[in-house]
Amino acid sequence: MGELATDKHVKYILSVEKRKDDFESVVMEHLRMNGAYWGLTALDLMGKLDAVDVDEVVSWVMSCQHDSGGFGGNVGHDPHILYTLSAVQVLALFDKMDLIDSDKVTSYIVGLQNEDGSFSGDMWGEVDTRFSYIAICCLSILHRLDRISVEKAVKYIISCKNMDGGFGCTPGGESHSGQIFCCVGALALTGSLDLVDKDLLGWWLCERQVKSGGLNGRPEKLPDVCYSWWVLSSLIMIDRVHWISKEKLTKFILDCQDKEKGGISDRPDDAVDVFHTYFGVAGSVPPPSPPPIFIFCCQPLES
């Protein structure tokens, strides 16, 4: 079956940060906070977090915080709940939580909860169950979950549940593996997993495995390495992970590796990137039980 090319992936992740002027880095500038989290978490999962300059990373993260308490995707960028979670998680990775003004960050997140229990991503008001998960996750890390209406938040998430057992981004939205991770993760953090039909949802999730062993986000879509994390961790949270072939999934992930230069792609023979490298590593490294459900992709979900 092969092995995870750990050393090559570590070198690839470290090289990404140095290429600040190439096309990929420029077009992804607004997502740098997320990219930092993906790369650093992958290094941590591979036991190589000590390969980076902690002080340099932490200093940059803190420079992205606004007076509102929220963090931007890069220096000078507007704050958003997506980047705020990534920033908090990066600081948590380095055990630097003492640098955070928890009250300010908490106030920023609390201010994004709407009357119906949903959460907006920023001041412009976009609503998505990703933001519900992020808010609950971030406040859980900060030990401030009591500052929001958890009851309303849970009620809103349940309103996004569909007849197939899955969840969408808003009520009536199509079930999607990434949204399911967000909703199941949020319900797990709030002790509300009893509201999930585990058999029905488990069946929908296990149907995401295709012949190659990979997992897709929705029916009739191609497999993608990133769903190796979202689907796998959701199945673990509802205790149905034995309904898929972990061996075939591992083989699919390993087949997506660039064994010469490092990195993992969405599918075999495609170009690698730090996003899929992170989720490939997360999906192939044996997870603890329960899984670290704080691990999350902070970017718009793929189609």
Tab-separated table of C-alpha atoms in Angstrom:
chain	number	residue	atom	x	y	z
A	1	MET	CA	0.000	0.000	0.000
A	2	GLY	CA	2.914	2.351	0.649
A	3	GLU	CA	3.582	4.866	3.394
A	4	LEU	CA	2.985	8.522	4.106
A	5	ALA	CA	6.012	10.430	2.751
A	6	THR	CA	6.340	12.449	5.940
A	7	ASP	CA	9.766	13.990	5.334
A	8	LYS	CA	8.820	15.109	1.820
A	9	HIS	CA	5.541	16.619	3.051
A	10	VAL	CA	7.321	18.516	5.816
A	11	LYS	CA	9.769	20.013	3.304
A	12	TYR	CA	6.902	20.939	0.988
A	13	ILE	CA	4.928	22.718	3.725
A	14	LEU	CA	7.990	24.651	4.881
A	15	SER	CA	8.737	25.689	1.283
A	16	VAL	CA	5.257	27.145	0.759
A	17	GLU	CA	5.865	29.941	3.275
A	18	LYS	CA	9.053	30.991	1.481
A	19	ARG	CA	7.328	31.450	-1.898
A	20	LYS	CA	5.522	34.690	-1.030
A	21	ASP	CA	5.814	36.257	-4.478
A	22	ASP	CA	4.663	33.428	-6.737
A	23	PHE	CA	1.178	33.376	-8.307
A	24	GLU	CA	-0.321	30.876	-5.873
A	25	SER	CA	0.775	32.884	-2.851
A	26	VAL	CA	-0.499	36.182	-4.258
A	27	VAL	CA	-3.996	34.905	-5.125
A	28	MET	CA	-4.255	33.184	-1.752
A	29	GLU	CA	-3.042	36.185	0.253
A	30	HIS	CA	-6.466	36.704	1.845
A	31	LEU	CA	-6.397	33.110	3.142
A	32	ARG	CA	-2.931	33.218	4.662
A	33	MET	CA	-4.229	32.737	8.207
A	34	ASN	CA	-6.009	29.585	7.102
A	35	GLY	CA	-2.973	28.428	5.150
A	36	ALA	CA	-0.822	28.886	8.229
A	37	TYR	CA	-3.230	26.777	10.248
A	38	TRP	CA	-3.425	24.023	7.632
A	39	GLY	CA	0.345	23.791	7.302
A	40	LEU	CA	1.144	24.055	10.994
A	41	THR	CA	-1.485	21.488	11.981
A	42	ALA	CA	-0.191	19.072	9.353
A	43	LEU	CA	3.322	19.523	10.764
A	44	ASP	CA	1.978	18.903	14.258
A	45	LEU	CA	0.191	15.714	13.164
A	46	MET	CA	3.473	14.509	11.670
A	47	GLY	CA	5.385	15.435	14.833
A	48	LYS	CA	7.385	18.210	13.129
A	49	LEU	CA	5.942	21.415	14.593
A	50	ASP	CA	9.364	22.303	16.008
A	51	ALA	CA	10.577	22.949	12.455
A	52	VAL	CA	9.071	26.466	12.457
A	53	ASP	CA	10.007	29.694	14.222
A	54	VAL	CA	7.357	29.952	16.926
A	55	ASP	CA	7.978	33.606	17.785
A	56	GLU	CA	7.777	34.691	14.155
A	57	VAL	CA	4.501	32.866	13.559
A	58	VAL	CA	2.882	34.035	16.790
A	59	SER	CA	3.933	37.646	16.186
A	60	TRP	CA	2.372	37.585	12.713
A	61	VAL	CA	-0.866	36.018	13.994
A	62	MET	CA	-1.270	38.676	16.660
A	63	SER	CA	-0.656	41.424	14.070
A	64	CYS	CA	-3.784	40.238	12.260
A	65	GLN	CA	-6.098	40.951	15.216
A	66	HIS	CA	-8.455	43.940	15.085
A	67	ASP	CA	-9.743	46.159	17.862
A	68	SER	CA	-13.066	44.315	17.565
A	69	GLY	CA	-11.341	41.159	18.824
A	70	GLY	CA	-11.657	39.304	15.530
A	71	PHE	CA	-8.770	38.292	13.261
A	72	GLY	CA	-8.268	38.915	9.557
A	73	GLY	CA	-6.899	36.499	6.977
A	74	ASN	CA	-3.727	38.559	6.750
A	75	VAL	CA	-2.290	41.816	8.035
A	76	GLY	CA	-4.623	44.663	7.105
A	77	HIS	CA	-7.504	42.408	6.084
A	78	ASP	CA	-10.990	42.659	7.575
A	79	PRO	CA	-11.862	40.395	10.516
A	80	HIS	CA	-13.982	37.290	9.910
A	81	ILE	CA	-15.057	34.415	12.106
A	82	LEU	CA	-13.268	31.967	9.756
A	83	TYR	CA	-9.871	33.538	10.341
A	84	THR	CA	-10.561	34.100	14.013
A	85	LEU	CA	-10.845	30.363	14.635
A	86	SER	CA	-7.685	29.664	12.628
A	87	ALA	CA	-5.785	32.268	14.653
A	88	VAL	CA	-6.989	30.879	17.972
A	89	GLN	CA	-6.086	27.348	16.919
A	90	VAL	CA	-2.604	28.350	15.771
A	91	LEU	CA	-1.963	29.982	19.148
A	92	ALA	CA	-3.335	26.882	20.859
A	93	LEU	CA	-0.935	24.686	18.872
A	94	PHE	CA	1.979	26.665	20.307
A	95	ASP	CA	0.491	26.868	23.803
A	96	LYS	CA	0.288	30.663	23.501
A	97	MET	CA	-3.327	31.114	24.579
A	98	ASP	CA	-2.174	33.531	27.277
A	99	LEU	CA	-1.578	36.114	24.535
A	100	ILE	CA	-5.271	36.205	23.639
A	101	ASP	CA	-7.632	38.730	25.166
A	102	SER	CA	-10.363	36.123	25.573
A	103	ASP	CA	-12.989	38.690	26.496
A	104	LYS	CA	-12.444	40.668	23.288
A	105	VAL	CA	-12.482	37.615	21.043
A	106	THR	CA	-15.562	36.312	22.854
A	107	SER	CA	-17.389	39.619	22.461
A	108	TYR	CA	-16.630	39.606	18.730
A	109	ILE	CA	-18.087	36.122	18.286
A	110	VAL	CA	-21.090	36.727	20.548
A	111	GLY	CA	-21.934	39.794	18.473
A	112	LEU	CA	-22.240	37.603	15.381
A	113	GLN	CA	-25.060	35.426	16.744
A	114	ASN	CA	-28.433	36.238	15.214
A	115	GLU	CA	-31.841	36.136	16.873
A	116	ASP	CA	-32.684	32.753	15.298
A	117	GLY	CA	-29.515	31.231	16.770
A	118	SER	CA	-27.490	31.238	13.545
A	119	PHE	CA	-24.167	33.019	13.161
A	120	SER	CA	-22.986	35.527	10.593
A	121	GLY	CA	-19.430	35.284	9.314
A	122	ASP	CA	-18.700	38.971	9.708
A	123	MET	CA	-20.341	42.390	9.835
A	124	TRP	CA	-21.841	41.900	6.361
A	125	GLY	CA	-24.191	39.184	7.596
A	126	GLU	CA	-23.635	36.030	5.528
A	127	VAL	CA	-25.140	33.052	7.417
A	128	ASP	CA	-23.824	29.494	7.141
A	129	THR	CA	-23.710	26.460	9.443
A	130	ARG	CA	-19.925	26.602	9.074
A	131	PHE	CA	-20.060	29.767	11.136
A	132	SER	CA	-22.211	28.079	13.785
A	133	TYR	CA	-19.583	25.376	14.174
A	134	ILE	CA	-16.724	27.870	14.208
A	135	ALA	CA	-18.375	30.021	16.870
A	136	ILE	CA	-19.109	27.040	19.108
A	137	CYS	CA	-15.649	25.559	18.558
A	138	CYS	CA	-13.808	28.814	19.209
A	139	LEU	CA	-15.800	29.617	22.346
A	140	SER	CA	-15.252	26.067	23.599
A	141	ILE	CA	-11.487	26.513	23.272
A	142	LEU	CA	-11.759	29.824	25.138
A	143	HIS	CA	-14.070	28.302	27.783
A	144	ARG	CA	-16.709	30.917	26.992
A	145	LEU	CA	-19.474	28.803	25.473
A	146	ASP	CA	-21.896	30.071	28.111
A	147	ARG	CA	-21.747	33.543	26.540
A	148	ILE	CA	-24.024	32.586	23.633
A	149	SER	CA	-27.485	31.059	23.479
A	150	VAL	CA	-26.467	27.434	22.976
A	151	GLU	CA	-30.107	26.363	22.898
A	152	LYS	CA	-30.866	28.687	19.975
A	153	ALA	CA	-27.655	27.702	18.200
A	154	VAL	CA	-28.551	24.009	18.410
A	155	LYS	CA	-32.129	24.678	17.313
A	156	TYR	CA	-30.893	26.500	14.218
A	157	ILE	CA	-28.463	23.695	13.307
A	158	ILE	CA	-31.239	21.115	13.620
A	159	SER	CA	-33.412	23.266	11.327
A	160	CYS	CA	-30.785	22.633	8.639
A	161	LYS	CA	-31.192	18.845	8.857
A	162	ASN	CA	-32.599	17.126	5.770
A	163	MET	CA	-34.705	14.019	5.172
A	164	ASP	CA	-31.590	12.076	4.122
A	165	GLY	CA	-30.092	12.642	7.582
A	166	GLY	CA	-27.524	15.161	6.344
A	167	PHE	CA	-27.212	18.905	6.883
A	168	GLY	CA	-27.005	21.928	4.600
A	169	CYS	CA	-25.545	25.411	4.953
A	170	THR	CA	-28.973	26.911	5.689
A	171	PRO	CA	-32.484	25.445	6.175
A	172	GLY	CA	-33.411	23.609	2.967
A	173	GLY	CA	-29.832	23.596	1.687
A	174	GLU	CA	-28.494	20.442	0.041
A	175	SER	CA	-26.715	17.950	2.293
A	176	HIS	CA	-22.948	18.260	1.957
A	177	SER	CA	-20.157	16.342	3.678
A	178	GLY	CA	-18.412	19.507	4.839
A	179	GLN	CA	-21.591	21.000	6.278
A	180	ILE	CA	-22.353	17.684	7.968
A	181	PHE	CA	-18.972	17.792	9.689
A	182	CYS	CA	-19.712	21.319	10.900
A	183	CYS	CA	-23.171	20.486	12.212
A	184	VAL	CA	-22.229	17.160	13.795
A	185	GLY	CA	-19.113	18.744	15.325
A	186	ALA	CA	-21.141	21.603	16.797
A	187	LEU	CA	-23.733	19.206	18.185
A	188	ALA	CA	-20.965	17.059	19.678
A	189	LEU	CA	-19.409	20.073	21.392
A	190	THR	CA	-22.763	21.085	22.869
A	191	GLY	CA	-23.663	17.559	24.003
A	192	SER	CA	-26.513	17.323	21.511
A	193	LEU	CA	-25.585	14.313	19.376
A	194	ASP	CA	-28.765	12.595	20.526
A	195	LEU	CA	-30.580	14.844	18.024
A	196	VAL	CA	-28.805	13.119	15.104
A	197	ASP	CA	-30.281	10.056	13.370
A	198	LYS	CA	-26.963	8.225	13.416
A	199	ASP	CA	-27.999	5.281	11.271
A	200	LEU	CA	-29.593	7.430	8.572
A	201	LEU	CA	-26.703	9.896	8.542
A	202	GLY	CA	-24.154	7.091	8.732
A	203	TRP	CA	-25.675	5.476	5.657
A	204	TRP	CA	-25.517	8.759	3.691
A	205	LEU	CA	-21.893	9.264	4.721
A	206	CYS	CA	-20.709	5.730	3.950
A	207	GLU	CA	-22.271	6.077	0.486
A	208	ARG	CA	-19.711	8.784	-0.179
A	209	GLN	CA	-16.981	6.159	-0.632
A	210	VAL	CA	-16.398	5.372	-4.306
A	211	LYS	CA	-14.609	2.482	-6.023
A	212	SER	CA	-11.177	4.103	-5.736
A	213	GLY	CA	-11.596	4.200	-1.956
A	214	GLY	CA	-11.816	7.989	-1.861
A	215	LEU	CA	-14.746	9.961	-0.479
A	216	ASN	CA	-16.825	12.633	-2.170
A	217	GLY	CA	-18.820	15.565	-0.807
A	218	ARG	CA	-22.126	14.823	-2.478
A	219	PRO	CA	-23.686	12.056	-4.613
A	220	GLU	CA	-22.314	11.713	-8.167
A	221	LYS	CA	-19.249	13.865	-7.440
A	222	LEU	CA	-15.592	12.905	-7.835
A	223	PRO	CA	-13.673	11.836	-4.721
A	224	ASP	CA	-11.478	14.444	-3.059
A	225	VAL	CA	-8.804	14.006	-0.406
A	226	CYS	CA	-10.286	16.765	1.769
A	227	TYR	CA	-13.379	14.637	2.424
A	228	SER	CA	-11.103	11.988	3.862
A	229	TRP	CA	-11.210	14.175	6.949
A	230	TRP	CA	-14.754	15.532	6.935
A	231	VAL	CA	-16.527	12.252	6.235
A	232	LEU	CA	-14.173	10.125	8.323
A	233	SER	CA	-14.373	12.336	11.408
A	234	SER	CA	-18.166	12.643	11.133
A	235	LEU	CA	-18.448	8.861	11.022
A	236	ILE	CA	-16.198	8.598	14.064
A	237	MET	CA	-18.316	11.109	16.003
A	238	ILE	CA	-21.481	9.081	15.343
A	239	ASP	CA	-19.686	5.747	15.875
A	240	ARG	CA	-20.217	4.473	12.312
A	241	VAL	CA	-16.654	4.605	10.951
A	242	HIS	CA	-16.661	0.823	10.545
A	243	TRP	CA	-19.185	1.269	7.728
A	244	ILE	CA	-16.442	2.288	5.258
A	245	SER	CA	-13.193	0.658	4.199
A	246	LYS	CA	-10.413	2.507	5.983
A	247	GLU	CA	-7.830	0.481	4.057
A	248	LYS	CA	-9.162	1.638	0.669
A	249	LEU	CA	-9.398	5.216	1.896
A	250	THR	CA	-5.780	5.147	3.083
A	251	LYS	CA	-4.654	3.794	-0.297
A	252	PHE	CA	-6.503	6.601	-2.092
A	253	ILE	CA	-4.802	9.240	0.061
A	254	LEU	CA	-1.364	7.720	-0.440
A	255	ASP	CA	-1.962	7.592	-4.210
A	256	CYS	CA	-2.467	11.381	-4.138
A	257	GLN	CA	1.032	12.045	-2.783
A	258	ASP	CA	3.802	13.679	-4.759
A	259	LYS	CA	6.487	11.275	-3.645
A	260	GLU	CA	9.308	13.284	-5.213
A	261	LYS	CA	8.601	16.870	-4.098
A	262	GLY	CA	6.072	16.277	-1.320
A	263	GLY	CA	2.531	17.472	-0.869
A	264	ILE	CA	-0.841	15.850	-1.442
A	265	SER	CA	-3.384	16.680	-4.149
A	266	ASP	CA	-7.165	16.373	-4.324
A	267	ARG	CA	-6.925	13.370	-6.638
A	268	PRO	CA	-4.051	11.265	-8.061
A	269	ASP	CA	-1.786	13.134	-10.510
A	270	ASP	CA	-3.276	16.587	-9.789
A	271	ALA	CA	-1.222	19.523	-8.481
A	272	VAL	CA	-0.550	19.459	-4.742
A	273	ASP	CA	-1.419	22.262	-2.318
A	274	VAL	CA	-1.135	22.841	1.427
A	275	PHE	CA	-4.920	22.566	1.896
A	276	HIS	CA	-5.154	18.997	0.568
A	277	THR	CA	-1.831	18.089	2.164
A	278	TYR	CA	-3.312	19.011	5.531
A	279	PHE	CA	-6.493	17.003	5.073
A	280	GLY	CA	-4.643	14.097	3.507
A	281	VAL	CA	-2.369	13.882	6.539
A	282	ALA	CA	-5.349	14.319	8.889
A	283	GLY	CA	-7.236	11.531	7.134
A	284	SER	CA	-4.317	9.109	7.014
A	285	VAL	CA	-2.920	9.561	10.512
A	286	PRO	CA	-4.826	7.211	12.883
A	287	PRO	CA	-7.235	9.500	14.814
A	288	PRO	CA	-7.750	9.311	18.568
A	289	SER	CA	-11.201	8.589	19.932
A	290	PRO	CA	-13.035	10.903	20.088
A	291	PRO	CA	-11.404	12.727	17.155
A	292	PRO	CA	-9.963	16.238	17.501
A	293	ILE	CA	-13.086	17.873	16.075
A	294	PHE	CA	-11.518	21.313	16.291
A	295	ILE	CA	-9.657	20.506	13.090
A	296	PHE	CA	-11.485	22.329	10.346
A	297	CYS	CA	-11.081	23.826	6.913
A	298	CYS	CA	-11.712	27.554	7.085
A	299	GLN	CA	-12.533	28.324	3.492
A	300	PRO	CA	-15.584	28.104	1.191
A	301	LEU	CA	-16.471	24.470	0.618
A	302	GLU	CA	-15.786	22.944	-2.758
A	303	SER	CA	-18.547	21.877	-5.122
